Backbone as numpy.savetxt, mean C-alpha at the origin, in Angstrom:
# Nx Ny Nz CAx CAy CAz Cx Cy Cz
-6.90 7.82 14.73 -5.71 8.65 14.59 -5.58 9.15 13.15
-5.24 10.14 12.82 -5.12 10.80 11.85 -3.67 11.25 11.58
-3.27 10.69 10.28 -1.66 10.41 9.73 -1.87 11.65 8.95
-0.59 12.54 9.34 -0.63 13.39 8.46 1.18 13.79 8.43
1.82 14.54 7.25 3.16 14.82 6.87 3.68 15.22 8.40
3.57 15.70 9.76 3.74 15.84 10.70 4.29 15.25 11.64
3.01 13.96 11.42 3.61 13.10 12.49 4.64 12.26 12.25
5.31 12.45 10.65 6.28 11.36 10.65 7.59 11.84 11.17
8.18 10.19 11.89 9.49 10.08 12.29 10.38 10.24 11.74
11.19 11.40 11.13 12.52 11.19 10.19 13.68 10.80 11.15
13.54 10.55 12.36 14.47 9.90 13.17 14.77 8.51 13.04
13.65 7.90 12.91 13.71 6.62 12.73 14.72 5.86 11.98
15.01 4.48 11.85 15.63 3.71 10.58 14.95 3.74 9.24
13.74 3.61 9.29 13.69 4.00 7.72 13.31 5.52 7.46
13.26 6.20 8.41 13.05 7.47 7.93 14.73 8.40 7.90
15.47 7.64 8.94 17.15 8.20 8.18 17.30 7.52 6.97
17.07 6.21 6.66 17.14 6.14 5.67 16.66 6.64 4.21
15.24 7.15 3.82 15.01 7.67 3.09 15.17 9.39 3.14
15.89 9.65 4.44 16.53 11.17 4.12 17.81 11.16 3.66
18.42 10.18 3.60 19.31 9.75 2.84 19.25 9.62 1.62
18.58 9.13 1.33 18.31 8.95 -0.45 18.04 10.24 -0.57
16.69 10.77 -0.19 16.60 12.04 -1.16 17.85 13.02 -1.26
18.26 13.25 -0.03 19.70 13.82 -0.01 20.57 13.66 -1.39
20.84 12.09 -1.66 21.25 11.78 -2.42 20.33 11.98 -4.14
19.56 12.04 -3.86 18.66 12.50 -5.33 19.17 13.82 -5.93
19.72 13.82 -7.66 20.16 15.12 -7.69 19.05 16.14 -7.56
18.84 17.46 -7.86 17.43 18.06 -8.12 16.56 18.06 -9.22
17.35 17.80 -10.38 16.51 16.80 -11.73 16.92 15.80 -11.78
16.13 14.89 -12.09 14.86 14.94 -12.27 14.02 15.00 -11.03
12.53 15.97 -11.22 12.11 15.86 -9.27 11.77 14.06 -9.43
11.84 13.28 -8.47 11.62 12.19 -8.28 10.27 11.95 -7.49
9.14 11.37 -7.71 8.19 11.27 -7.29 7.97 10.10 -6.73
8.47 9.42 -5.55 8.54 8.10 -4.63 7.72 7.50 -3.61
7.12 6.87 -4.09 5.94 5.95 -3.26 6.08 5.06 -2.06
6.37 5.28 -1.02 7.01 4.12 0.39 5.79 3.48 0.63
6.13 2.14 0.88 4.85 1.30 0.87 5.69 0.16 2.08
5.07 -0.87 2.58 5.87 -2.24 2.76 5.40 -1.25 4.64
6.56 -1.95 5.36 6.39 -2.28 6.89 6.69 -0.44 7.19
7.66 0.31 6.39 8.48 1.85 6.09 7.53 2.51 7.11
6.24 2.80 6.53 5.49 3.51 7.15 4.77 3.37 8.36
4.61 2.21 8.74 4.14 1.63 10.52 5.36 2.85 11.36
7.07 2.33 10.55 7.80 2.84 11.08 7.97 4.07 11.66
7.28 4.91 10.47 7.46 6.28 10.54 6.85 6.94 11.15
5.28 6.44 11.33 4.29 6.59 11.72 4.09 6.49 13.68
4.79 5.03 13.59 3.35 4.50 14.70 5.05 3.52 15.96
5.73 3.37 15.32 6.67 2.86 16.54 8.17 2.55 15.15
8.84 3.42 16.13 10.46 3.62 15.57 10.90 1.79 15.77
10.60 1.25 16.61 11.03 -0.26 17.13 10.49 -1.62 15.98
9.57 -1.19 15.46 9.19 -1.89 14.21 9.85 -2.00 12.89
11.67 -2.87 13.16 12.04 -2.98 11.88 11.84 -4.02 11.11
12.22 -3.47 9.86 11.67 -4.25 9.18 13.14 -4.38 8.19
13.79 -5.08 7.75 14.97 -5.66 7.11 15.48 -4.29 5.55
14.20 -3.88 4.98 14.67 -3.03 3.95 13.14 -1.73 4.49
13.71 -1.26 3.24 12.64 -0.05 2.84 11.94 -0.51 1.63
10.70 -0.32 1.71 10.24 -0.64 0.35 9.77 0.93 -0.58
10.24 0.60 -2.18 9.67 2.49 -2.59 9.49 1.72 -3.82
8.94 2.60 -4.03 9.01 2.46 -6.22 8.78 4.02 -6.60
9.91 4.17 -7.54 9.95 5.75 -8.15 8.68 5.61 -9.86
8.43 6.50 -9.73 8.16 6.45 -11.73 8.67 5.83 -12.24
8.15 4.96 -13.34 8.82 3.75 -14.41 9.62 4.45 -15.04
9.90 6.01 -15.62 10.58 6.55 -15.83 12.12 6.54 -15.84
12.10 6.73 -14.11 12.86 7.28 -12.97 13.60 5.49 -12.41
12.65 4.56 -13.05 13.38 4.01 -11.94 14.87 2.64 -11.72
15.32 3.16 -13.45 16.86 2.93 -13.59 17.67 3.50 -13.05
17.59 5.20 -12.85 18.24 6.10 -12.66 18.08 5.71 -10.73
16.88 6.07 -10.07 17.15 5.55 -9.05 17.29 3.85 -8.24
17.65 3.14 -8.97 18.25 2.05 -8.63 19.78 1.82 -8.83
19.76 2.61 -9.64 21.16 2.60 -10.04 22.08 3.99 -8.80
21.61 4.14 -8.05 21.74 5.34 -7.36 22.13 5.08 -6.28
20.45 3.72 -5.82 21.04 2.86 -5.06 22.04 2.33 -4.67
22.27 1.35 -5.63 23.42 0.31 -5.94 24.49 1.32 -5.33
24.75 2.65 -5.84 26.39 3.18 -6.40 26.66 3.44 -5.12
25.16 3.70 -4.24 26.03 4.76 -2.58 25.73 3.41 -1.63
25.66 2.26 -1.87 25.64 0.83 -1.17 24.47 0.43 -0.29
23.64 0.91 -1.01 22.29 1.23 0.03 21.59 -0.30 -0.53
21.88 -0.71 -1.47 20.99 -2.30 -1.92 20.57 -3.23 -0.90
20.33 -4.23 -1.27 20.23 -5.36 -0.66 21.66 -6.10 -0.84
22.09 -6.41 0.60 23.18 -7.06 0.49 24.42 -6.42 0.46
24.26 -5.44 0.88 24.92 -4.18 1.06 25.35 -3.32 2.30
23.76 -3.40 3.19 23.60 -2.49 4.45 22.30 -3.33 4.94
22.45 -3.12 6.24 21.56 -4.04 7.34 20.26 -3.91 6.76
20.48 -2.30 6.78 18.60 -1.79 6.33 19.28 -1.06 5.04
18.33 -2.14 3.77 18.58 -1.48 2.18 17.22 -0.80 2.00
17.59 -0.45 1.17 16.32 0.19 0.27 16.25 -0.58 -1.30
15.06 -1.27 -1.18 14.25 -2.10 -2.46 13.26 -1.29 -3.14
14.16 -0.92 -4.39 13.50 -0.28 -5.29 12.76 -1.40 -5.97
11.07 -1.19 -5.92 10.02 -1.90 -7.01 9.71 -1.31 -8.02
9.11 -2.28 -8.49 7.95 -1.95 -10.02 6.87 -1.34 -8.66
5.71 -0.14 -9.16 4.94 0.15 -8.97 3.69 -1.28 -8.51
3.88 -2.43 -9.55 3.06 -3.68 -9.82 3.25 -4.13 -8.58
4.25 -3.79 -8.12 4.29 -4.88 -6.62 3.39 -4.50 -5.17
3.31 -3.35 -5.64 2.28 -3.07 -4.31 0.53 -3.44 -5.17
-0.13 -3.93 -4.27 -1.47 -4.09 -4.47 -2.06 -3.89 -3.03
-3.47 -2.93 -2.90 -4.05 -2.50 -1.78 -5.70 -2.13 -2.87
-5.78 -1.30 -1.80 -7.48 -0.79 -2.04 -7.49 0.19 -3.77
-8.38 0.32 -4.41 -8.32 1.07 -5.27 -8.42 2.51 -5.18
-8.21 2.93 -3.85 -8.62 4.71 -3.62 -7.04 4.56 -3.04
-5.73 3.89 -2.78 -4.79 4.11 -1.60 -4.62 5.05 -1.96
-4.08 5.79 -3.29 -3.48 7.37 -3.26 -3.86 8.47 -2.31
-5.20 8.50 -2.58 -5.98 9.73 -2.02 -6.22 9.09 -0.22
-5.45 8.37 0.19 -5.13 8.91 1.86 -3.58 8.36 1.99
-3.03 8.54 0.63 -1.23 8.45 1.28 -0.57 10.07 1.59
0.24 9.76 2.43 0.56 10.94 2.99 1.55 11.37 2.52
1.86 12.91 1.87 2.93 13.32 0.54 3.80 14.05 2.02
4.86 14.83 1.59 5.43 15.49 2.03 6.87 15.60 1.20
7.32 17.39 0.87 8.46 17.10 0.09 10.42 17.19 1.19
10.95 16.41 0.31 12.52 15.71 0.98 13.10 16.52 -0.03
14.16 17.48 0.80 15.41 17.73 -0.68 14.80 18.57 -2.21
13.50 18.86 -2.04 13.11 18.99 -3.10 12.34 17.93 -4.32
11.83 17.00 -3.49 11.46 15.70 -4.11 9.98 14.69 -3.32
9.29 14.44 -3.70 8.12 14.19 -3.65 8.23 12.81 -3.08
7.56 12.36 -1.87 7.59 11.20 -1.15 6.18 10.85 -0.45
5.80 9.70 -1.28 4.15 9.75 -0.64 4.25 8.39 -0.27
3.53 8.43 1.00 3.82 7.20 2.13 2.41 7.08 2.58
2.45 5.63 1.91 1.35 5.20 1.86 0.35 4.80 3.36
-0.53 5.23 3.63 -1.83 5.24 4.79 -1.65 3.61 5.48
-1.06 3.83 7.21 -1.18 2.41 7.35 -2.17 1.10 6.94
-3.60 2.13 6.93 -4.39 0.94 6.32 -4.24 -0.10 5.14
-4.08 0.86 4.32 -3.10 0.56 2.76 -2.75 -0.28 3.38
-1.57 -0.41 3.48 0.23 -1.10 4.17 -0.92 -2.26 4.99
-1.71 -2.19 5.58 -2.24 -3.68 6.27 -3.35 -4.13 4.67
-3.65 -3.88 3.92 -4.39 -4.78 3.04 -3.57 -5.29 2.26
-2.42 -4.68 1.88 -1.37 -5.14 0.93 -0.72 -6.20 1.86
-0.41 -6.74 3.18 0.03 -7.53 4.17 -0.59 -8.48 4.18
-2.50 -8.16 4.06 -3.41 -9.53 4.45 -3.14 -10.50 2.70
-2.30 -9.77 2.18 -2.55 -11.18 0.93 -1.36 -12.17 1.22
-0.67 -12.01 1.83 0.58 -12.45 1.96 0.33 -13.14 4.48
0.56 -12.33 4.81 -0.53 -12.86 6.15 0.67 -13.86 6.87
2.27 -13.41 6.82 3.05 -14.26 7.64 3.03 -13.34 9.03
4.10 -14.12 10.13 3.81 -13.53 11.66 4.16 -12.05 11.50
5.35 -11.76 10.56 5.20 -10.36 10.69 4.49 -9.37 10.37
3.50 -9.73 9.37 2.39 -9.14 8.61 1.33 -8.94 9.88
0.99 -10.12 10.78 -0.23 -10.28 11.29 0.97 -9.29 12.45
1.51 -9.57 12.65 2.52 -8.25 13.91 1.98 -6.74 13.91
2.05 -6.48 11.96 1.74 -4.89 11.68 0.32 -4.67 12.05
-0.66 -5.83 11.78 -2.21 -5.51 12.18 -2.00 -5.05 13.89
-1.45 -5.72 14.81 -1.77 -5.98 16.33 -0.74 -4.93 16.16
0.01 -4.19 15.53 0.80 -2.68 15.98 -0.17 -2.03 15.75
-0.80 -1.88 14.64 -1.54 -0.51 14.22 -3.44 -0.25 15.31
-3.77 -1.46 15.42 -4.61 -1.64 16.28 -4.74 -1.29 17.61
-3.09 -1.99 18.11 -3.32 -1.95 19.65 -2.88 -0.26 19.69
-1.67 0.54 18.67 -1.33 2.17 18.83 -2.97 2.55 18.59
-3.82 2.71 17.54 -4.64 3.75 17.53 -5.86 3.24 17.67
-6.10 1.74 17.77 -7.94 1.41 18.13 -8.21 1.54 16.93
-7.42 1.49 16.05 -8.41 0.89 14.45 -7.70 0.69 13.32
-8.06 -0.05 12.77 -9.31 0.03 12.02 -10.04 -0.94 13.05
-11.35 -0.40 13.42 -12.22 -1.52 14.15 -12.58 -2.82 13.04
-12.88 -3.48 13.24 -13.78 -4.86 12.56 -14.68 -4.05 11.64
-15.86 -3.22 11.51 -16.56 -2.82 10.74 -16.03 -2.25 9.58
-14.85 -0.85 10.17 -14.19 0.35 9.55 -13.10 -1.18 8.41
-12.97 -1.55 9.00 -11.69 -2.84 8.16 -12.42 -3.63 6.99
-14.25 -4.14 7.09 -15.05 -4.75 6.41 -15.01 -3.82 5.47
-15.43 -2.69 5.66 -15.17 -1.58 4.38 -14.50 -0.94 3.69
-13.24 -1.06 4.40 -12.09 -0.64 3.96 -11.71 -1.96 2.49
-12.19 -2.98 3.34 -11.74 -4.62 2.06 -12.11 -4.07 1.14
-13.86 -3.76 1.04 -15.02 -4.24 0.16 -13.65 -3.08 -1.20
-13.22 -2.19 -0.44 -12.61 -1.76 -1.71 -11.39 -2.28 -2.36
-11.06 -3.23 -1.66 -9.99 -4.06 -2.52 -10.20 -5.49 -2.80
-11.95 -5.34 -3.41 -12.59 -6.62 -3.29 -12.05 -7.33 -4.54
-11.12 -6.81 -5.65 -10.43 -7.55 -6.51 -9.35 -8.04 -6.55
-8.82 -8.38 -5.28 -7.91 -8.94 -4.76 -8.33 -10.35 -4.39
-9.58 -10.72 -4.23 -9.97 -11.86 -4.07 -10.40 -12.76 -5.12
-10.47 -11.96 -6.36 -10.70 -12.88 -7.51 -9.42 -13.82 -7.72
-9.78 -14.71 -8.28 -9.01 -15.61 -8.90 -7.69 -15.52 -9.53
-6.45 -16.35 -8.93 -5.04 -15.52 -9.96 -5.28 -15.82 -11.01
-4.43 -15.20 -11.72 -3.72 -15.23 -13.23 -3.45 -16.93 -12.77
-3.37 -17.63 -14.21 -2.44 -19.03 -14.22 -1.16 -18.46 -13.98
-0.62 -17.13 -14.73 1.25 -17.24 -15.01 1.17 -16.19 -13.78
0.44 -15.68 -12.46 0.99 -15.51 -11.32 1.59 -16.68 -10.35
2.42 -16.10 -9.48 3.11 -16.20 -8.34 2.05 -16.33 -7.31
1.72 -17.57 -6.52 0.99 -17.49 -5.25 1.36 -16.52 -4.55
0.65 -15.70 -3.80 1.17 -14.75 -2.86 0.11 -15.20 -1.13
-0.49 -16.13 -1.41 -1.17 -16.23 -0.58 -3.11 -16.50 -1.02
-3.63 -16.69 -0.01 -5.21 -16.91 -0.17 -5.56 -15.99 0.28
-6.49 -14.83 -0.46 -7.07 -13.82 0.49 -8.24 -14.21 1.27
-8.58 -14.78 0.56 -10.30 -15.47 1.51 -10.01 -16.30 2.80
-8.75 -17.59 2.20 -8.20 -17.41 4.08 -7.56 -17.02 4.87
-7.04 -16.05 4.23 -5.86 -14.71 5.33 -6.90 -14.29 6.05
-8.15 -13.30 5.25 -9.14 -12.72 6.14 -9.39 -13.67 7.20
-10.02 -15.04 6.70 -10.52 -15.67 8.43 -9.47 -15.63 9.21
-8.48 -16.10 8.83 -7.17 -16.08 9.63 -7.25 -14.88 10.68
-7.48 -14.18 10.11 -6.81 -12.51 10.55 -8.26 -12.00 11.72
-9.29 -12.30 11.04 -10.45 -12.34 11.97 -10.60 -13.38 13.13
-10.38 -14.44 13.47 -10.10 -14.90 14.04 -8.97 -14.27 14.81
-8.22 -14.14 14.30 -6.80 -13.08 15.53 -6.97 -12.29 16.00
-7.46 -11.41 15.26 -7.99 -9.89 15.88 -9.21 -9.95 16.43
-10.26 -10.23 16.22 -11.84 -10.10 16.52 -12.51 -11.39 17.35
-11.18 -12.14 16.95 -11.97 -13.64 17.73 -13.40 -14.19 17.47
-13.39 -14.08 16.21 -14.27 -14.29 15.55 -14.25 -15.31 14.13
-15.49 -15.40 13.65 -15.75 -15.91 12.11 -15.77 -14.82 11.54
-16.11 -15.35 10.02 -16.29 -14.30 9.11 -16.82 -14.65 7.90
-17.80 -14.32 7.42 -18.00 -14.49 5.72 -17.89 -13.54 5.21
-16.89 -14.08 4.19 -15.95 -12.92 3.52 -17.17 -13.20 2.22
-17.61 -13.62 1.35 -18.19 -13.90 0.50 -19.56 -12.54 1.32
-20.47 -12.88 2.29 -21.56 -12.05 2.76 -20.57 -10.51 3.08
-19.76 -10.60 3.86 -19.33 -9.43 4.52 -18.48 -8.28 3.55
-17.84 -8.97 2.71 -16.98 -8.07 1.68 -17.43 -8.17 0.38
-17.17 -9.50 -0.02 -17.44 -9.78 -1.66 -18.52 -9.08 -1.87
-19.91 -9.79 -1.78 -20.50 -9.03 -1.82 -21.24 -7.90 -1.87
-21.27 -7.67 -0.91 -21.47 -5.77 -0.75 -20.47 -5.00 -1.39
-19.22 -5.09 -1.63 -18.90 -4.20 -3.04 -19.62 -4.46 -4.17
-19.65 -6.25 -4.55 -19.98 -5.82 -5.76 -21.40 -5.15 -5.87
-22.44 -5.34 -5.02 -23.52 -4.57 -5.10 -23.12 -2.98 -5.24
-22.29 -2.82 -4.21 -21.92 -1.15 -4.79 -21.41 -0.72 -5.58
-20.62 -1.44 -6.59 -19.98 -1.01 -8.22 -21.24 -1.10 -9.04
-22.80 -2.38 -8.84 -23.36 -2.43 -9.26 -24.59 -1.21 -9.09
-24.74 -0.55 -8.05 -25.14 0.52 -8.10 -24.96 1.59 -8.82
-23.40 1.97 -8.88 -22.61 2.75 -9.98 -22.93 2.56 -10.96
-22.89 1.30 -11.46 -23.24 1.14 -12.81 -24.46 1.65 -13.69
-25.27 1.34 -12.19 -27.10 1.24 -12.98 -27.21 3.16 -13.11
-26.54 3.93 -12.29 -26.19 5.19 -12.16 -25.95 5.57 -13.63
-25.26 4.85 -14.58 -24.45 5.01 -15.79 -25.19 5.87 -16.84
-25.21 6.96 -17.26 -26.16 7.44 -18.37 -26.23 6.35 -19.39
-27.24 5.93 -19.71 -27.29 4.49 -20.78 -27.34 4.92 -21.92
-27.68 7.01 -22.26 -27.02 7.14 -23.42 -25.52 7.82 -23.70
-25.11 7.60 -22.87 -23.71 7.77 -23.10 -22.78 6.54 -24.22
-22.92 5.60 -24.35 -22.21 4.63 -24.88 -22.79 5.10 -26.75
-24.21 5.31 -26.69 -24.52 5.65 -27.78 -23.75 6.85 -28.45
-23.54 8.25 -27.71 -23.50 9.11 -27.89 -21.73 9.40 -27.79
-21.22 8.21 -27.56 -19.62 8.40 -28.04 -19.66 7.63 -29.52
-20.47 7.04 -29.30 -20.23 5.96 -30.83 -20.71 7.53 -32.00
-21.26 8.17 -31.79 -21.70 9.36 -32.45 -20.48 9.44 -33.26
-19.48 10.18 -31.57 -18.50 11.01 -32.04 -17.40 10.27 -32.73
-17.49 8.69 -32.28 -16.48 7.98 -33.13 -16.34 8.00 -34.54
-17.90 8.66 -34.86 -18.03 8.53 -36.40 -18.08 9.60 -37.32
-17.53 10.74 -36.28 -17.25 11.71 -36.84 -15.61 12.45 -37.59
């Protein structure tokens, strides 16, 4: 299936809801807003899939002005059934390409890019509670994919999600056993995540690399010294 500005639901709960906000957005500054979290299954793939808030993050800029925007028209948390949770940008983590298949479309005059269900399921498998593993068996059983293969490759690009935390992070979960977890659920299967993902990215960054003009590093140090 192919997600495009079209097929989304502005009927929905989170899609009245974020026609609401922009509504509420004055026309400066344009606001450039990222929907990420369960929002987009919603919008996308079944109106019946709620999920407690909206998740967005505006520009670090932007995003006193729209929290504070929040707050004033009672849209927070703790406020209204379904709020809208303004993030740091930092809080979403997915594949390193998500931009270039999130889906833009402009609200009110204001820029809203909603991020590709796939996205929205890798950012889920680090974390991997019943409602997370819910959004995999929605998006699967609506469109037949990501198959098992299309999903192995889709990881290999968010194969730095499996490195090791920070000491001063927050557990968010095990990615190495969410995946079996999750393979096992879906595929009824095993999995070596080490053979099946780890790996084979890093061989393919390591390809890139060897790609690298090897006089390039020389030939900036040139210009450094000019």
């Amino acid at each position: 299936m192919v997600f495009e500005a079209e097929h989304i639901n502005w009927n929905c709960p989170a899609g009245r809801r974020l026609e609401q906000l922009a509504g509420l957005l004055p026309p400066t500054p344009h606001a450039d807003i990222t929907v990420f979290g369960s929002a987009p299954l919603q919008l996308f793939l079944d109106d019946s899939f709620v999920s407690e808030d909206v998740d967005l993050f505006p520009p670090e800029e932007l995003f006193v002005h729209v929290q504070s925007l929040v707050e004033q028209h009672r849209l927070a948390k703790d406020m209204t059934p379904l709020y809208i949770q303004v993030c740091d940008a930092l809080a979403f983590k997915s594949t390193v390409d998500w931009r270039a298949r999130a889906i833009e479309v402009e609200r009110h005059g204001h820029l809203f890019r909603i991020v590709h269900p796939w996205d929205v399921l890798v950012s889920k498998l680090q974390r991997l509670e019943e409602k997370d593993m819910a959004a995999f068996k929605l998006v699967t059983s609506k469109t037949g994919h990501p198959t098992e293969e299309e999903f192995i490759r889709h990881l290999q690009k968010a194969v730095d999600l499996y490195r090791p935390k920070f000491d001063e992070e927050t557990a968010r979960g095990d990615m190495m056993l969410n995946t079996r977890i999750l393979w096992q659920e879906l595929w009824g299967k095993s999995i070596d995540v080490r053979a099946a993902i780890i790996r084979p990215a890093l061989l393919r960054a390591e390809r890139e690399y060897q790609d690298f003009d090897p006089t390039l590093k020389e030939r900036l140090g040139r210009i450094g010294q000019k």
